[in-house]
Every structure is written in structure tokens, then in C-alpha cells.
XYZ file of C-alpha atoms in Angstrom:
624
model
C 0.000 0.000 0.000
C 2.841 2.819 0.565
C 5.193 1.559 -1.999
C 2.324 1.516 -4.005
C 0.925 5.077 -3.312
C 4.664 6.248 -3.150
C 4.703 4.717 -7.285
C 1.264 6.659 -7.961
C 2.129 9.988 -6.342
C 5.745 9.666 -8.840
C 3.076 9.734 -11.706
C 2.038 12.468 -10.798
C 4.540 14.438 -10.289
C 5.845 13.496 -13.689
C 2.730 15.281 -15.124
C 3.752 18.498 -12.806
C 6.639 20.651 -14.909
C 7.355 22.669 -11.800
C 7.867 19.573 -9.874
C 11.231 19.098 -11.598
C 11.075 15.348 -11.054
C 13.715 12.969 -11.863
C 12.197 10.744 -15.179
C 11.765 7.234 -15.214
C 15.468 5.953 -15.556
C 17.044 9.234 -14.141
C 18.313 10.461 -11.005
C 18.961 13.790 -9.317
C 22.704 14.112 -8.478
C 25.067 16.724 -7.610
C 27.519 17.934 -10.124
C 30.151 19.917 -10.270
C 32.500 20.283 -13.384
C 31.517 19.480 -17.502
C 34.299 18.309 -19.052
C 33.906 19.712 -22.998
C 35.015 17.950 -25.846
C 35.925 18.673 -29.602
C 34.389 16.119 -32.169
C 37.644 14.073 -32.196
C 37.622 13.419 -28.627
C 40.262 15.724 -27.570
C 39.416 17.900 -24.222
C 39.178 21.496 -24.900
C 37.582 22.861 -22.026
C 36.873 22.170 -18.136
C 33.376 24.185 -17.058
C 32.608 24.943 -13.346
C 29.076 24.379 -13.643
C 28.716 24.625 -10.115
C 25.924 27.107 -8.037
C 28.417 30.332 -6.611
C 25.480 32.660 -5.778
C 26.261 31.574 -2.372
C 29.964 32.722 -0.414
C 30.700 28.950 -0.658
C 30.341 27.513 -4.665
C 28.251 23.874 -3.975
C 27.768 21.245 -6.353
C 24.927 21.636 -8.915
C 22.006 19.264 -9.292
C 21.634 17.784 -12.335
C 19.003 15.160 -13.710
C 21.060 12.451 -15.596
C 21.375 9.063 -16.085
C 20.328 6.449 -12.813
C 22.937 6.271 -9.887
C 22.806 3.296 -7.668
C 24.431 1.584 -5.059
C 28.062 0.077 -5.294
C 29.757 -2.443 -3.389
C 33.695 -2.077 -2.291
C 34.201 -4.941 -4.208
C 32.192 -4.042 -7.020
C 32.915 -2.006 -9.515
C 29.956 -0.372 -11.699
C 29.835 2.742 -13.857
C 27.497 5.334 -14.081
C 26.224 6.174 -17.805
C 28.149 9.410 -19.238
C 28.632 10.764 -15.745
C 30.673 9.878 -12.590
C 33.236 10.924 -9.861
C 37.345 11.622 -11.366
C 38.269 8.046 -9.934
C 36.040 6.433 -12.690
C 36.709 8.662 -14.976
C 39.913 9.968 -15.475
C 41.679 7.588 -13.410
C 42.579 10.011 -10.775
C 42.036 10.504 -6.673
C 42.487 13.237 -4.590
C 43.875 11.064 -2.241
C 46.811 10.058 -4.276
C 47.516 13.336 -5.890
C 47.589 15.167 -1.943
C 50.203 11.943 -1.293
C 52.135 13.048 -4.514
C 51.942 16.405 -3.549
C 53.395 15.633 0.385
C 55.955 13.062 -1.202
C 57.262 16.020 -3.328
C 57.922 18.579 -0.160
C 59.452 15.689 1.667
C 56.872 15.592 4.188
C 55.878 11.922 5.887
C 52.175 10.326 5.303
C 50.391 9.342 8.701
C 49.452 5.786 8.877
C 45.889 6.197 8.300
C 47.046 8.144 4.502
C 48.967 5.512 3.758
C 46.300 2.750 4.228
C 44.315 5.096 2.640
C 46.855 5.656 -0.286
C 47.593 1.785 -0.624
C 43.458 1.222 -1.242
C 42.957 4.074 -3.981
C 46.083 2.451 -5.503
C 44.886 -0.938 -5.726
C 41.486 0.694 -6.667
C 42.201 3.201 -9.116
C 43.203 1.073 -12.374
C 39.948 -0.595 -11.930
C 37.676 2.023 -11.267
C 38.989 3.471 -14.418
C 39.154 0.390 -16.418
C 35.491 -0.765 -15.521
C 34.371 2.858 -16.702
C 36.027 2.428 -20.252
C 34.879 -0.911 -20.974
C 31.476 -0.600 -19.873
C 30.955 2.655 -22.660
C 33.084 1.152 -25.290
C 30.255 -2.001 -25.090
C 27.739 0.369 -24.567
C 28.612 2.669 -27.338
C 29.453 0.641 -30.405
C 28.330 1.167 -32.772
C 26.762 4.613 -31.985
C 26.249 7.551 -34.840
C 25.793 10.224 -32.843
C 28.419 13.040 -32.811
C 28.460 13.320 -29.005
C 28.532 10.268 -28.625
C 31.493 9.677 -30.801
C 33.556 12.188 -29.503
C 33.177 10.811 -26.520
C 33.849 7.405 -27.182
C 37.318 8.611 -28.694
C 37.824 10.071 -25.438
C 37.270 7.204 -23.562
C 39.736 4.640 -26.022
C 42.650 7.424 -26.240
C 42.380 8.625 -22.728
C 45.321 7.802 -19.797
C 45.266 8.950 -16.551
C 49.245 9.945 -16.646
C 47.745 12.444 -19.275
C 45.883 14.276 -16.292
C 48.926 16.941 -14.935
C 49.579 17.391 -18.541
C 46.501 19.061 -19.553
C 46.024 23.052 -18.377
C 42.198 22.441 -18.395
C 42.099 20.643 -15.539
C 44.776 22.118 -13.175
C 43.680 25.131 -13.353
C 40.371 23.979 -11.154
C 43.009 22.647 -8.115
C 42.163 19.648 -5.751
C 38.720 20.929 -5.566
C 38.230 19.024 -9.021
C 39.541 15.631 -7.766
C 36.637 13.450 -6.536
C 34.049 15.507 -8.008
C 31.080 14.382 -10.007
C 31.748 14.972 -13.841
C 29.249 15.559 -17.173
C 30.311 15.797 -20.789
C 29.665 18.219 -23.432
C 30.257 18.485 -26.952
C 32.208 22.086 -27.763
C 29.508 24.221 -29.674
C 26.717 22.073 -28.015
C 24.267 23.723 -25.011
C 23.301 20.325 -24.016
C 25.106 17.422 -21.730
C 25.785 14.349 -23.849
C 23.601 12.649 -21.634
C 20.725 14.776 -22.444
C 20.629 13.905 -26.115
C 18.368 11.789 -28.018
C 20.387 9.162 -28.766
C 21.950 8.660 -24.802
C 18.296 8.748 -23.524
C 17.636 5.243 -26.127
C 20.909 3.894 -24.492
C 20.531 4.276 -20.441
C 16.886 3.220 -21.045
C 18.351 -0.203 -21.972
C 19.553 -2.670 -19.600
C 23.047 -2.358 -20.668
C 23.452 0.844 -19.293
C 22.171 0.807 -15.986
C 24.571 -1.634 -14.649
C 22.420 -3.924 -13.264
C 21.534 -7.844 -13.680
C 17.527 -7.932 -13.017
C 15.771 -11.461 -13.645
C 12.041 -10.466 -14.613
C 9.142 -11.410 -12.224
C 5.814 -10.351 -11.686
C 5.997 -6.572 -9.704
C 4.583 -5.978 -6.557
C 3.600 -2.724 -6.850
C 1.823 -2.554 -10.637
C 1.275 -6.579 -11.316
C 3.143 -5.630 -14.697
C 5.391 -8.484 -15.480
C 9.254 -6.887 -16.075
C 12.997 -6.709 -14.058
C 12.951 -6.481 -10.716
C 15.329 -4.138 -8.774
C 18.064 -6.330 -6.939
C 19.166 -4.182 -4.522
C 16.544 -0.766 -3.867
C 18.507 2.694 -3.723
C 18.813 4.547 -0.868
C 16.039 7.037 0.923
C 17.945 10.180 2.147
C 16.700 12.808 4.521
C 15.468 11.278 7.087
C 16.455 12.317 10.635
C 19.385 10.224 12.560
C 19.752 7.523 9.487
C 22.734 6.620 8.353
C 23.508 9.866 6.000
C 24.538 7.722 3.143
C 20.770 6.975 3.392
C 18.994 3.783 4.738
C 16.138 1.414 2.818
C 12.455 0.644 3.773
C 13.311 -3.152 1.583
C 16.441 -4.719 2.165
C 17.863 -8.186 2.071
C 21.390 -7.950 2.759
C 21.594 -11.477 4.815
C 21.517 -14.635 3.755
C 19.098 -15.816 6.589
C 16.224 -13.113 4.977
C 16.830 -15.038 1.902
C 13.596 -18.193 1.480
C 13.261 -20.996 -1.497
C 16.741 -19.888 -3.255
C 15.704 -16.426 -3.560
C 18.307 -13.597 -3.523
C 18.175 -10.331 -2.496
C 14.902 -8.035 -4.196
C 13.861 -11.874 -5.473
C 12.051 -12.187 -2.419
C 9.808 -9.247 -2.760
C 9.712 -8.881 -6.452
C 9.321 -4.964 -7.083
C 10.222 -3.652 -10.910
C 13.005 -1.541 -11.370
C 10.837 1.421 -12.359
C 8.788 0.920 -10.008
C 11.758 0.615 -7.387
C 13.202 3.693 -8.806
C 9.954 5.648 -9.146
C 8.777 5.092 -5.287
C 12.126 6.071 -4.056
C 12.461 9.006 -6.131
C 9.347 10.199 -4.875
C 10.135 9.489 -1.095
C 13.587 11.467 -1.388
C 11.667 14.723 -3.162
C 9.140 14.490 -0.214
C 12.294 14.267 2.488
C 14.228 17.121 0.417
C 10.545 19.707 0.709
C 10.330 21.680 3.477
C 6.322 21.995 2.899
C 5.690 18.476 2.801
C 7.949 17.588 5.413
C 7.832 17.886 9.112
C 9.920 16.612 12.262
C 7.552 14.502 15.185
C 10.057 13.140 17.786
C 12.028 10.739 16.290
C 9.539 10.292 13.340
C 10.408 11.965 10.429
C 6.943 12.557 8.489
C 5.788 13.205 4.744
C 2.531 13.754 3.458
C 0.632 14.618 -0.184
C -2.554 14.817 -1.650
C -4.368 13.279 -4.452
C -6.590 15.397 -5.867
C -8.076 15.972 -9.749
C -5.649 18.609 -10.684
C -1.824 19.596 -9.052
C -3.686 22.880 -8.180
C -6.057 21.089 -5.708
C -3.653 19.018 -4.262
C -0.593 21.990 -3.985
C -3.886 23.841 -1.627
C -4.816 20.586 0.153
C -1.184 20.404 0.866
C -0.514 23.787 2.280
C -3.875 23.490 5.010
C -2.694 20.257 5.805
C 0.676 21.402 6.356
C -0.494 24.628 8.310
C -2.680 21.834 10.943
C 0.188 19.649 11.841
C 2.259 22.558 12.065
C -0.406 25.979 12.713
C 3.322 27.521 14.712
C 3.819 29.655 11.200
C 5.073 33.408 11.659
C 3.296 34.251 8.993
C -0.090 36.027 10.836
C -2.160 35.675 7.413
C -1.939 32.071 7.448
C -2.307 31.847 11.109
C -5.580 33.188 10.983
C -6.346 31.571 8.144
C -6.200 27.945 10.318
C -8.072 29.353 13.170
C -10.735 30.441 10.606
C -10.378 26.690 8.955
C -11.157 25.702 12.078
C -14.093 27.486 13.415
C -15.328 26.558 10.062
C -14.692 23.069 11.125
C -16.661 23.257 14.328
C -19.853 24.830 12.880
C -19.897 21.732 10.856
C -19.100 23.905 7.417
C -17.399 22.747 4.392
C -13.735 23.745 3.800
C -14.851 24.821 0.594
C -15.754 28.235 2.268
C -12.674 29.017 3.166
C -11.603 28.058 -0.662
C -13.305 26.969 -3.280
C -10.341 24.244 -4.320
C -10.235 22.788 -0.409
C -12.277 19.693 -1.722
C -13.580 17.770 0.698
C -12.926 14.267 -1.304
C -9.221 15.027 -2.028
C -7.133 12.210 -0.488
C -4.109 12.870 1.808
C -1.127 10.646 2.694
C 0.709 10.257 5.805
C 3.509 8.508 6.192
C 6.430 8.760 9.297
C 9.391 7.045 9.494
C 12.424 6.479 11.838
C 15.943 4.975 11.530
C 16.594 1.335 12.469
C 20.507 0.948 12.229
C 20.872 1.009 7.934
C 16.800 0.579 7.516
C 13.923 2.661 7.842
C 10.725 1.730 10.523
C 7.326 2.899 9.778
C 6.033 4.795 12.440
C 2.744 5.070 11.222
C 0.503 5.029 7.908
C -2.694 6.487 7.341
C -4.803 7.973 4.434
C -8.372 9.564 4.621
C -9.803 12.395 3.097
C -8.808 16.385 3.816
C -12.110 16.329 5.234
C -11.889 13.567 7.698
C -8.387 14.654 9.005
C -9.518 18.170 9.259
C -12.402 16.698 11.222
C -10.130 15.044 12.985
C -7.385 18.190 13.842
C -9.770 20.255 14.999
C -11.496 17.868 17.727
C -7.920 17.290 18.903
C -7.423 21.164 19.574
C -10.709 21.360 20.973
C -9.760 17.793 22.918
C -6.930 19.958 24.823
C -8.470 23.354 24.783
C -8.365 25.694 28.039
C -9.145 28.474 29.539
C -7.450 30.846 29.720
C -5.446 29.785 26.369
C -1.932 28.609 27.102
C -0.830 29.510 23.604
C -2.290 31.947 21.021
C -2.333 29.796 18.277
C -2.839 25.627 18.548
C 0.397 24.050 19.249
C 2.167 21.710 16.719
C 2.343 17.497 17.685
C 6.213 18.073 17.698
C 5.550 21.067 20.588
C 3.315 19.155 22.525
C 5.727 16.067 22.673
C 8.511 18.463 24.128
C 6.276 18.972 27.370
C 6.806 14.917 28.037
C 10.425 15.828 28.104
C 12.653 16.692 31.180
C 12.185 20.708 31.195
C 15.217 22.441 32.276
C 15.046 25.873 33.763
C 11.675 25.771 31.167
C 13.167 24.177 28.046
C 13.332 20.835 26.629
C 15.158 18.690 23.795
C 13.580 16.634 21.305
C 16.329 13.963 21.978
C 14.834 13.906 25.165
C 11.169 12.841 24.112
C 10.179 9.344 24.394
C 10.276 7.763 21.272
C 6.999 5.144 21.470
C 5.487 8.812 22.044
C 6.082 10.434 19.221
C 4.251 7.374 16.851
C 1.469 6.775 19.574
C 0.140 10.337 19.484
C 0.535 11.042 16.120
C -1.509 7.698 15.221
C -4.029 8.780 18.136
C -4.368 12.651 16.749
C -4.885 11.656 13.194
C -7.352 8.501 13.410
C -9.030 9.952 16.164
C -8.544 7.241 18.749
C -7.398 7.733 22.280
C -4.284 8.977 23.318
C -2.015 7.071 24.898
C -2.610 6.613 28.352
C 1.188 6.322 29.242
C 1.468 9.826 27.932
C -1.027 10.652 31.013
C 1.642 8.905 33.472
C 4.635 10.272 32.116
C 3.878 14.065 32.172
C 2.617 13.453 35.900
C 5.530 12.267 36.463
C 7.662 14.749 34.778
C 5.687 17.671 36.849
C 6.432 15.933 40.075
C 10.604 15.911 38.912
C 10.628 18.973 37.636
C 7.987 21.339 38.967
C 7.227 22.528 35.379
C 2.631 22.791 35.552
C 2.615 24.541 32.090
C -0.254 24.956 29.776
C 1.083 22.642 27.466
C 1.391 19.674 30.093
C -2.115 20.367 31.577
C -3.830 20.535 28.296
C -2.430 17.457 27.107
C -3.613 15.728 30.332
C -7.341 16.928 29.998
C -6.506 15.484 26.297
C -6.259 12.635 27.517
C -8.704 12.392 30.157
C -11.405 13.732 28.273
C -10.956 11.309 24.959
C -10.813 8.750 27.587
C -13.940 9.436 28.941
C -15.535 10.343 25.647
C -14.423 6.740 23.812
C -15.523 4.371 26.841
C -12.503 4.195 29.165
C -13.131 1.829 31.790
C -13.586 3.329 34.994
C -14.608 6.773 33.833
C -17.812 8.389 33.364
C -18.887 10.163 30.176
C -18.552 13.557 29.285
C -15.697 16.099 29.001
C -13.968 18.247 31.570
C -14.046 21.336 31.888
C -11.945 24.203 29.597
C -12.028 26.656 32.656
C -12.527 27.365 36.596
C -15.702 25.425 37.275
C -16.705 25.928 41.077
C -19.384 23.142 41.023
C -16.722 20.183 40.202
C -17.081 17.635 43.180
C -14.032 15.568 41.651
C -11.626 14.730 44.909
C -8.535 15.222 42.568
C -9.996 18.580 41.077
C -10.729 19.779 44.254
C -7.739 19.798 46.259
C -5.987 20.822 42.868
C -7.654 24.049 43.602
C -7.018 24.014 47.336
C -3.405 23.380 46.470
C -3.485 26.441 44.215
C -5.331 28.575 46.768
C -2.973 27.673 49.580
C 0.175 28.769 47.768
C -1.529 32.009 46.486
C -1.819 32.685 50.345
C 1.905 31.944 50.519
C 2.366 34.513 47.981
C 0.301 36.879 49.150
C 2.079 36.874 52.660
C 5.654 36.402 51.596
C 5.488 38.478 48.378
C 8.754 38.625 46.293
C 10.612 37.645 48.612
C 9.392 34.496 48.233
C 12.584 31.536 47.487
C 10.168 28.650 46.464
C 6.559 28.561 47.141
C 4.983 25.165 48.080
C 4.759 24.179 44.409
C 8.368 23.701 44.099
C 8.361 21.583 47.605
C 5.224 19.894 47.993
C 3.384 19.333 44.643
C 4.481 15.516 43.735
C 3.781 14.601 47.490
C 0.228 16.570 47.595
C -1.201 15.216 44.271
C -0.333 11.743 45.094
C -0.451 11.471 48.947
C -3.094 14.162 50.147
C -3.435 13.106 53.580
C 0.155 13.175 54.553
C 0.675 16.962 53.397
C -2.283 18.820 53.479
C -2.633 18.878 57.045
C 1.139 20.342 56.984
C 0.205 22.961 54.236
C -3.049 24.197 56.726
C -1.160 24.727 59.328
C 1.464 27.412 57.599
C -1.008 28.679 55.753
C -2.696 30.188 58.841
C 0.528 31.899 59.877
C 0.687 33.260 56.272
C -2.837 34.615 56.792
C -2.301 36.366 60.105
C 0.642 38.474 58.109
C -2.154 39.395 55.302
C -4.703 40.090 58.033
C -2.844 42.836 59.207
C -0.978 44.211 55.967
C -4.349 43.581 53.986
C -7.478 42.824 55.781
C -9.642 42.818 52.707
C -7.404 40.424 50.774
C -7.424 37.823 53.484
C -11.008 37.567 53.967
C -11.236 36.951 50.216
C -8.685 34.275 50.178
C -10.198 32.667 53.401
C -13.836 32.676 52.015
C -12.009 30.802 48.813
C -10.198 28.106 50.625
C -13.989 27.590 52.753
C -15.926 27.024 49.411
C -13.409 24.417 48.262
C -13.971 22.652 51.982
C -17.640 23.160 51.417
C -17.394 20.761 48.571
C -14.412 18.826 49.457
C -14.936 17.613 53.407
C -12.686 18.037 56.154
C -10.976 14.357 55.768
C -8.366 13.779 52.956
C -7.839 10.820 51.267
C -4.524 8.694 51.547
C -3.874 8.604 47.670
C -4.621 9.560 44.459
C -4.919 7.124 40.992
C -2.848 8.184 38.497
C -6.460 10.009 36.634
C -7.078 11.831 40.034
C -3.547 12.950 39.470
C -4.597 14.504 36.368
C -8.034 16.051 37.628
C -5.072 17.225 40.525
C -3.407 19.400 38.006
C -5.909 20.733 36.011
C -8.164 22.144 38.815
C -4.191 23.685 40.571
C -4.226 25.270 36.717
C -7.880 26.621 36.364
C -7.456 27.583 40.253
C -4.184 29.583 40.022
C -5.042 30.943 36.200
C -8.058 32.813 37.821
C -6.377 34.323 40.266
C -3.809 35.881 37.885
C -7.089 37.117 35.976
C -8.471 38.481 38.651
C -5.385 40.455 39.493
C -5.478 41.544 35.604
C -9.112 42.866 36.197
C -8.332 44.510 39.511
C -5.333 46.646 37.788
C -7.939 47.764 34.891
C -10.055 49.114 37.348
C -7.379 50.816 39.899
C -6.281 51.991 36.409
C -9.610 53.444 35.755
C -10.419 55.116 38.565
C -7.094 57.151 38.302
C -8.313 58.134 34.839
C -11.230 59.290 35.944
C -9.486 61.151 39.032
């Protein structure tokens, strides 16, 4: 199903010109010098074709002929194209040897097993590259194509320090990735007609396919041996890693080698994996979740459709964008959303039917693990989005615009002086709440455990951890959790909540905003930083502590401010009024949570009370 979505979305892309897609047999590769040739083969020019808008001149991508992978032991040309080694018969490692030779300097060990391999590797390298084009080329009536083929017979490396052209680009050239061109020519060699006939055949892609019934399109053809490397995706190998591999001989069955076993064509191969690297290479289509590293596209009637589909899905898993006009265009997606309107209002090519694709993956030593899979419509993830920001909405609004999944997996982090690393987030995590926010299933309930925890460590009650909490408590409740009653909890202060947990969440809040009131900034650490893991899991053996320092800390407000104390003391007596006099010993881990969402609705309306009480002091001195 992904390979085969992965082949599908290729297609498509194919028919998009500002895509800029790799075609079927081709590959994106960097490239940094065109070596230009006269008709007789004779070298008349070197070009830096490389990108110097930049202070730093980088390597230029180039669509030509299929790369793929190569063995030590193995040694396989690329059509028309390739590194010096293959080419020319020349290293960088042994001309810097030469060059250290010559001024009498000594090679480290590690150069000289180095120097030793490229050596022993060189003649080869060089060799393999001649006689695979003279094969491939016989015969050939192209110009180009000729000239380069005279090239190729006449050509010897000792020839290389001899010829201007090339020294005149210094050890930057040696090891780089080379084209051709024929002098008076715009084009590559590999670009003309007559190359594109060649690398399309079997003979040029360097590869020994047996043909077998494809996975992916049922269409009888090769099958790719060995599948090409997927690049961009976070703490893999950076040579890249696979999604199908069979490098061992126990994943071998019935005398099957390699890509035998799971018989996908080679354009098939090719055309899924180019599609998966453009994904990992866009930064539109491509977003970081803990250790998952996540693409996503849309099928839709026309690339105009999809490109829109793409961007609102894009601006829900990620609605963090600096960009206020697209900010307020998600919050207006989704209040759209919750008066059960079609996106369509918002724009008239946000098509309900169009068909998204999720995929996220994470490294597994030199293979990728799919973290999760899922495909619906715009409409049912949008559906979906917006009743998980409403799942963790509060009152007031810890943020000002919905967090992204990657933001709320740093609050089940360590915090550290109120920051955390994403190396720090648990990695089951990352998969489990994606999966949960975009099928619309129930959180994970270990995410409920570990932010409790984490609070208790670290002290850190932010928005972020409380609002995942009621997250999870309330889609718990909502989708039949055992031992739960229906219904959601509440977004703000509500003063009629009997919950145990809730309750002495707000007494717990109350009591240290008498400690604050008393001790003012002088204040070191308020009973938050002391007592809050103790009084949200063991009531009883704290509580009774808390009482009796919080009536010392109300005698000092009594006399400093009388009003202010009867206030606080009539707050604390409406939370007994529905709480009781007698504590109880503990508190289950979802009393825990109730625990720190009533100490957040409890200490939040206090600070908005303050707010209202400086508009009005503020007032009445205007009106003075």
C-alpha cells in the first residue's frame, strides 16, 4: 500500500513541470565540473558548472542518467557521468600523497592505508568505466557520442597533470562528479536523443535484473536487486537507509536472492524512491515529530487542488507559522470546522474528497521503521485536527495559536530551567500520538503517566502539560474508558466540580496564592516547588502540613491587607464546602490529572483576577 501510493504519487509528479522530477530511468545528483570535448575526442575545455550565488560555490544538481548503489568490491559505472576516480583515473587522495611526497613531508598511517586502497582501486575504477561505454557505445552515430567514445579509447590517466584544463580547477576538481559536453553544443551528452535510447536499456544501468511479476503494478518486467537509498530522514545513516532490504543470507527463502524475495520492478523501485527522497528534500511536505520523520501529499483531480490541500494540511500539523495571514487563516479553517461547514468556504479548491497521505518514518541501524501510515480524506483529518485542539483546549489559552504534535511532545520531556530537547522525548510517544491525533482514537494513556511524572521531577505545571492531560482524560472518557464516566472536563474554573482530585488541585493552588500573598517577592520557592508531587499523590500526609502554615501566612495578610485575606479565606472555605474536612490517603494516576488541572484553572483565575483589579485601579485614576 505505501510503496504503491509512493509509485502513484511519482506519476504524478511526472505530469507536474514545476515539480522538476527525476524521469523514469534518471536520477537527481550533484555535479560539479563538464568536461567539454571537440568532435575528435580531444578535451578542450573544463566548465565549473557549479551554483556560486552563495559565499561557498556547492555542487549543482543535475538530472542524468540512474545512480545506484556500489559495493567495495564491485565495480559499476554510471552512464556518461561519474566521480574523477572512474573517470579519469585520478584521486584526490593520491595526488595530496604526490603532492606531500614532493615537499618531503611523511604520510600518517591512516594516509597511507588510505593511499595503498585508492592504488589498488584506481586502475579498476577506471578500467570498468572504459569498458562498460566502449560495449555500450558501439556502434553509436551520434556526434556526441562519438567524440566521446574517442575520449574514452585514447584517454590515460598519466595524461591528467599534462593538460592546463584541468589544473587550473586545483584539488577541488579531484573526486568531483563529472558531465560531458560536446564544444559548440548547449546540451550534456547525456541529455541527447540518442543517450536517452541507451541508459533506457539494460546495458546501461549496470544492473543484472531477472524479470518477475511486480509488486507494486502486477506488470510483469525486471525487478530491482538491490533498492537505492532514501535520504533525509532524521538520525539515518547519511549515506541513506532502505524501507526493503535483504542484505543477509538468513532473509533469503526458497533460493531467492536479495529483491527476489519481494519482487518490485526496477521502475517501479526507482519511481517510489524518487518520490520518497523529493518528499524528504521539501520543506512543505515535510515535518519533524520526535524521532519520526513525516511526509505527506494529496491526491486530488488537478496539481492545483492538491498543492492547496497540501498547504492546510501542512499549516494543521504545524499551525506555529510566523506568517499572521496564514495563522488566521487555520483558526478560521477551524471554526469553520466546528460549525460543521465545508472547507470549501474558506476556498473553493479545499475539496472535501481530495485524499491525503501520511507517512512517518524512523531509523533502524541502515533501515527505515514505519512509524505510522494512514490515508483519509482532507475532510476527515480536518475533522479530525480540529477535535484534537478542541480535545486539549483551556481556559485561559496557554498559547495563542494551537500548538504543533512536535511542541506538545517536548512537554513529556525533562524541562530544564523551562526548556526541553527533542532527543529527550520518548520515542513510542512520538508514533502513539501522532496515530491517536490523526485517526481519532485515544491517546495514549502512558502519555497521562509520564507528564505526571515529569511535573512531580521537575515542577514545570505549564499549559502545554495540563492541556495534554485533559486530552487525555477527556478522549478517555468520551471513547468508553473503563472506569470513567462520560462527558468532558471542563476548559475553565468550574466551582461546582465535586471531583476529589480537582478539588484539592484548587485548594493546592489557593494555599500557595496565600503563601504569595504573605511572603510576596521575597518568596525563594513557594509550596509548588516543595510539595506538589507529594500533595497530588499522597493528600493526607501533606495537606494537614500545608493548613497549618497557611494560617501563619494569613495572620501576616490580616494585618498588611485585611480585605485580601477575607477573600482568600472565604475561597479556601468554598473548596472545603465541597471537598470535606478528611483527605484521602492517595490519588490514581487520573485523580492525578483532575489534581493538576483544577491547581491550573485555580491559580489561572487568580492571575485574571489580578489583571481585572489593575484595569479598574487603572480606571479610577483616569477618571481622578
Amino acid at each position: 500500500m505505501i510503496l504503491s501510493a509512493l509509485n502513484d504519487y511519482y506519476e504524478r509528479l511526472l505530469c507536474n513541470p514545476n515539480a522538476g522530477i527525476s524521469p523514469p530511468g534518471c536520477s537527481s545528483e550533484q555535479i560539479s565540473y563538464a568536461i567539454v570535448l571537440d568532435r575528435e575526442g580531444s578535451v578542450v575545455a573544463v566548465d565549473d558548472i557549479r551554483d556560486t550565488s552563495s559565499k561557498r560555490s556547492v555542487a549543482k544538481r543535475l538530472i542524468v542518467p540512474a545512480s545506484f548503489k556500489r559495493s567495495g568490491s564491485v565495480f559499476k559505472p554510471f552512464f556518461l557521468w561519474d566521480k574523477t576516480s572512474y573517470v579519469l583515473g585520478v584521486s584526490g587522495v593520491v595526488e595530496k600523497a604526490k603532492k606531500k611526497q614532493e615537499k618531503g613531508e611523511d604520510l600518517s598511517a591512516k594516509e597511507k592505508k588510505e593511499l595503498k586502497n585508492k592504488i589498488e582501486r584506481l586502475p579498476q575504477e577506471f578500467e570498468s568505466f572504459k569498458r562498460f561505454h566502449v560495449d555500450a557505445l558501439n556502434g553509436t552515430e551520434d556526434d556526441g557520442l562519438n567524440a566521446f567514445l574517442h575520449f574514452i579509447k585514447n584517454w590515460n590517466p598519466e595524461k591528467f597533470s599534462e593538460i592546463d584544463f584541468f589544473g587550473k580547477h586545483g584539488d577541488g576538481f579531484l573526486d568531483a562528479n563529472v558531465v560531458f559536453r560536446l564544444d559548440g553544443d548547449h546540451g550534456y551528452l547525456h541529455e541527447s536523443p540518442a543517450a536517452r535510447v541507451l541508459y533506457n536499456q539494460p546495458v546501461a544501468s549496470g544492473k543484472e535484473e531477472k524479470a518477475a511479476m511486480c509488486l507494486i503494478t502486477g506488470e510483469t518486467g525486471p525487478i530491482a536487486r538491490i533498492h537505492e537509498s532514501i535520504k533525509g530522514v532524521k538520525d539515518a545513516q547519511s549515506s541513506g537507509a532502505s524501507i526493503v532490504s535483504f542484505n543477509k543470507e538468513s532473509f533469503t527463502s526458497y533460493g531467492k536472492n536479495q529483491g527476489e524475495n519481494a519482487p518490485v520492478s526496477a521502475k517501479a523501485a526507482s519511481a517510489y524512491i524518487t518520490a520518497l527522497n523529493y518528499l524528504l528534500k521539501s520543506e512543505r511536505q515535510h515535518i519533524q515529530i520526535g524521532d519520526a520523520t513525516v511526509v505527506f501529499w494529496a491526491e486530488a483531480s488537478n496539481n492545483e487542488d492538491a498543492s492547496v490541500a497540501e498547504d492546510i494540511f501542512a499549516a494543521f500539523l504545524n499551525p506555529e507559522d510566523d506568517d499572521l495571514r496564514e495563522a488566521g487563516k487555520i483558526r478560521d479553517a477551524l471554526e469553520l470546522i466546528k460549525l460543521g461547514k465545508p472547507l470549501s468556504s474558506l476556498d473553493v479548491r479545499l475539496r472535501a474528497e481530495t485524499r491525503i497521505f501520511i507517512l512517518g518514518l524512523a531509523p533502524n541501524a541502515s533501515r527505515l521503521s514505519i512509524r505510522f501510515w494512514e490515508t483519509d480524506t482532507l475532510e476527515a483529518f480536518a475533522k479530525r485536527l480540529a477535535q484534537h485542539y478542541e480535545d486539549l483546549h483551556l481556559e485561559p489559552s496557554p498559547w495563542k495559536t494551537p500548538p504543533a504534535i512536535w511542541r506538545l511532545l517536548l512537554a513529556t520531556a525533562p524541562s530544564r530551567d523551562g526548556k526541553s530537547k527533542s532527543g529527550d522525548v520518548p520515542p513510542h510517544l512520538a508514533g502513539e500520538l501522532a496515530r491517536a491525533i490523526l485517526t481519532g482514537g485515544r491517546y495514549p494513556y502512558s502519555l497521562l503517566g509520564n507528564i505526571i511524572m515529569r511535573m512531580r521531577a521537575d515542577g514545570d505545571i505549564s499549559g502545554t502539560r495540563v492541556a495534554l492531560i485533559k486530552g487525555v482524560l477527556t478522549r478517555f472518557r468520551r471513547l468508553g474508558g473503563k472506569g470513567t464516566n462520560n462527558g468532558d472536563l471542563p476548559m475553565s474554573l468550574d466551582t461546582k466540580n465535586t471531583d476529589p482530585g480537582y478539588l484539592l488541585g484548587r485548594l493546592f493552588a489557593s494555599l500557595e496564592g496565600i503563601q504569595r500573598g504573605a511572603l510576596g517577592k521575597e518568596i525563594n520557592a513557594t509550596i509548588r516547588d516543595r510539595y506538589y508531587g507529594a500533595a497530588s499523590a499522597t493528600p493526607a500526609s501533606i495537606f494537614p502540613i500545608l493548613l497549618r502554615n497557611t494560617q501563619n501566612h494569613l495572620s501576616k495578610i490580616r494585618k498588611e491587607k485585611p480585605g485580601l485575606a477575607v477573600s482568600m479565606e472565604k475561597e479556601v472555605g468554598e473548596i472545603f464546602g465541597l471537598l470535606g474536612t478528611t483527605f484521602p490517603k492517595s490519588l490514581r494516576l487520573e485523580n492525578q490529572g483532575h489534581f493538576a488541572i483544577g491547581y491550573y484553572h485555580q491559580s489561572q483565575s487568580r492571575f485574571a483576577k489580578k489583571s481585572e483589579q489593575e484595569v479598574i485601579h487603572s480606571n479610577e485614576g483616569e477618571d481622578a
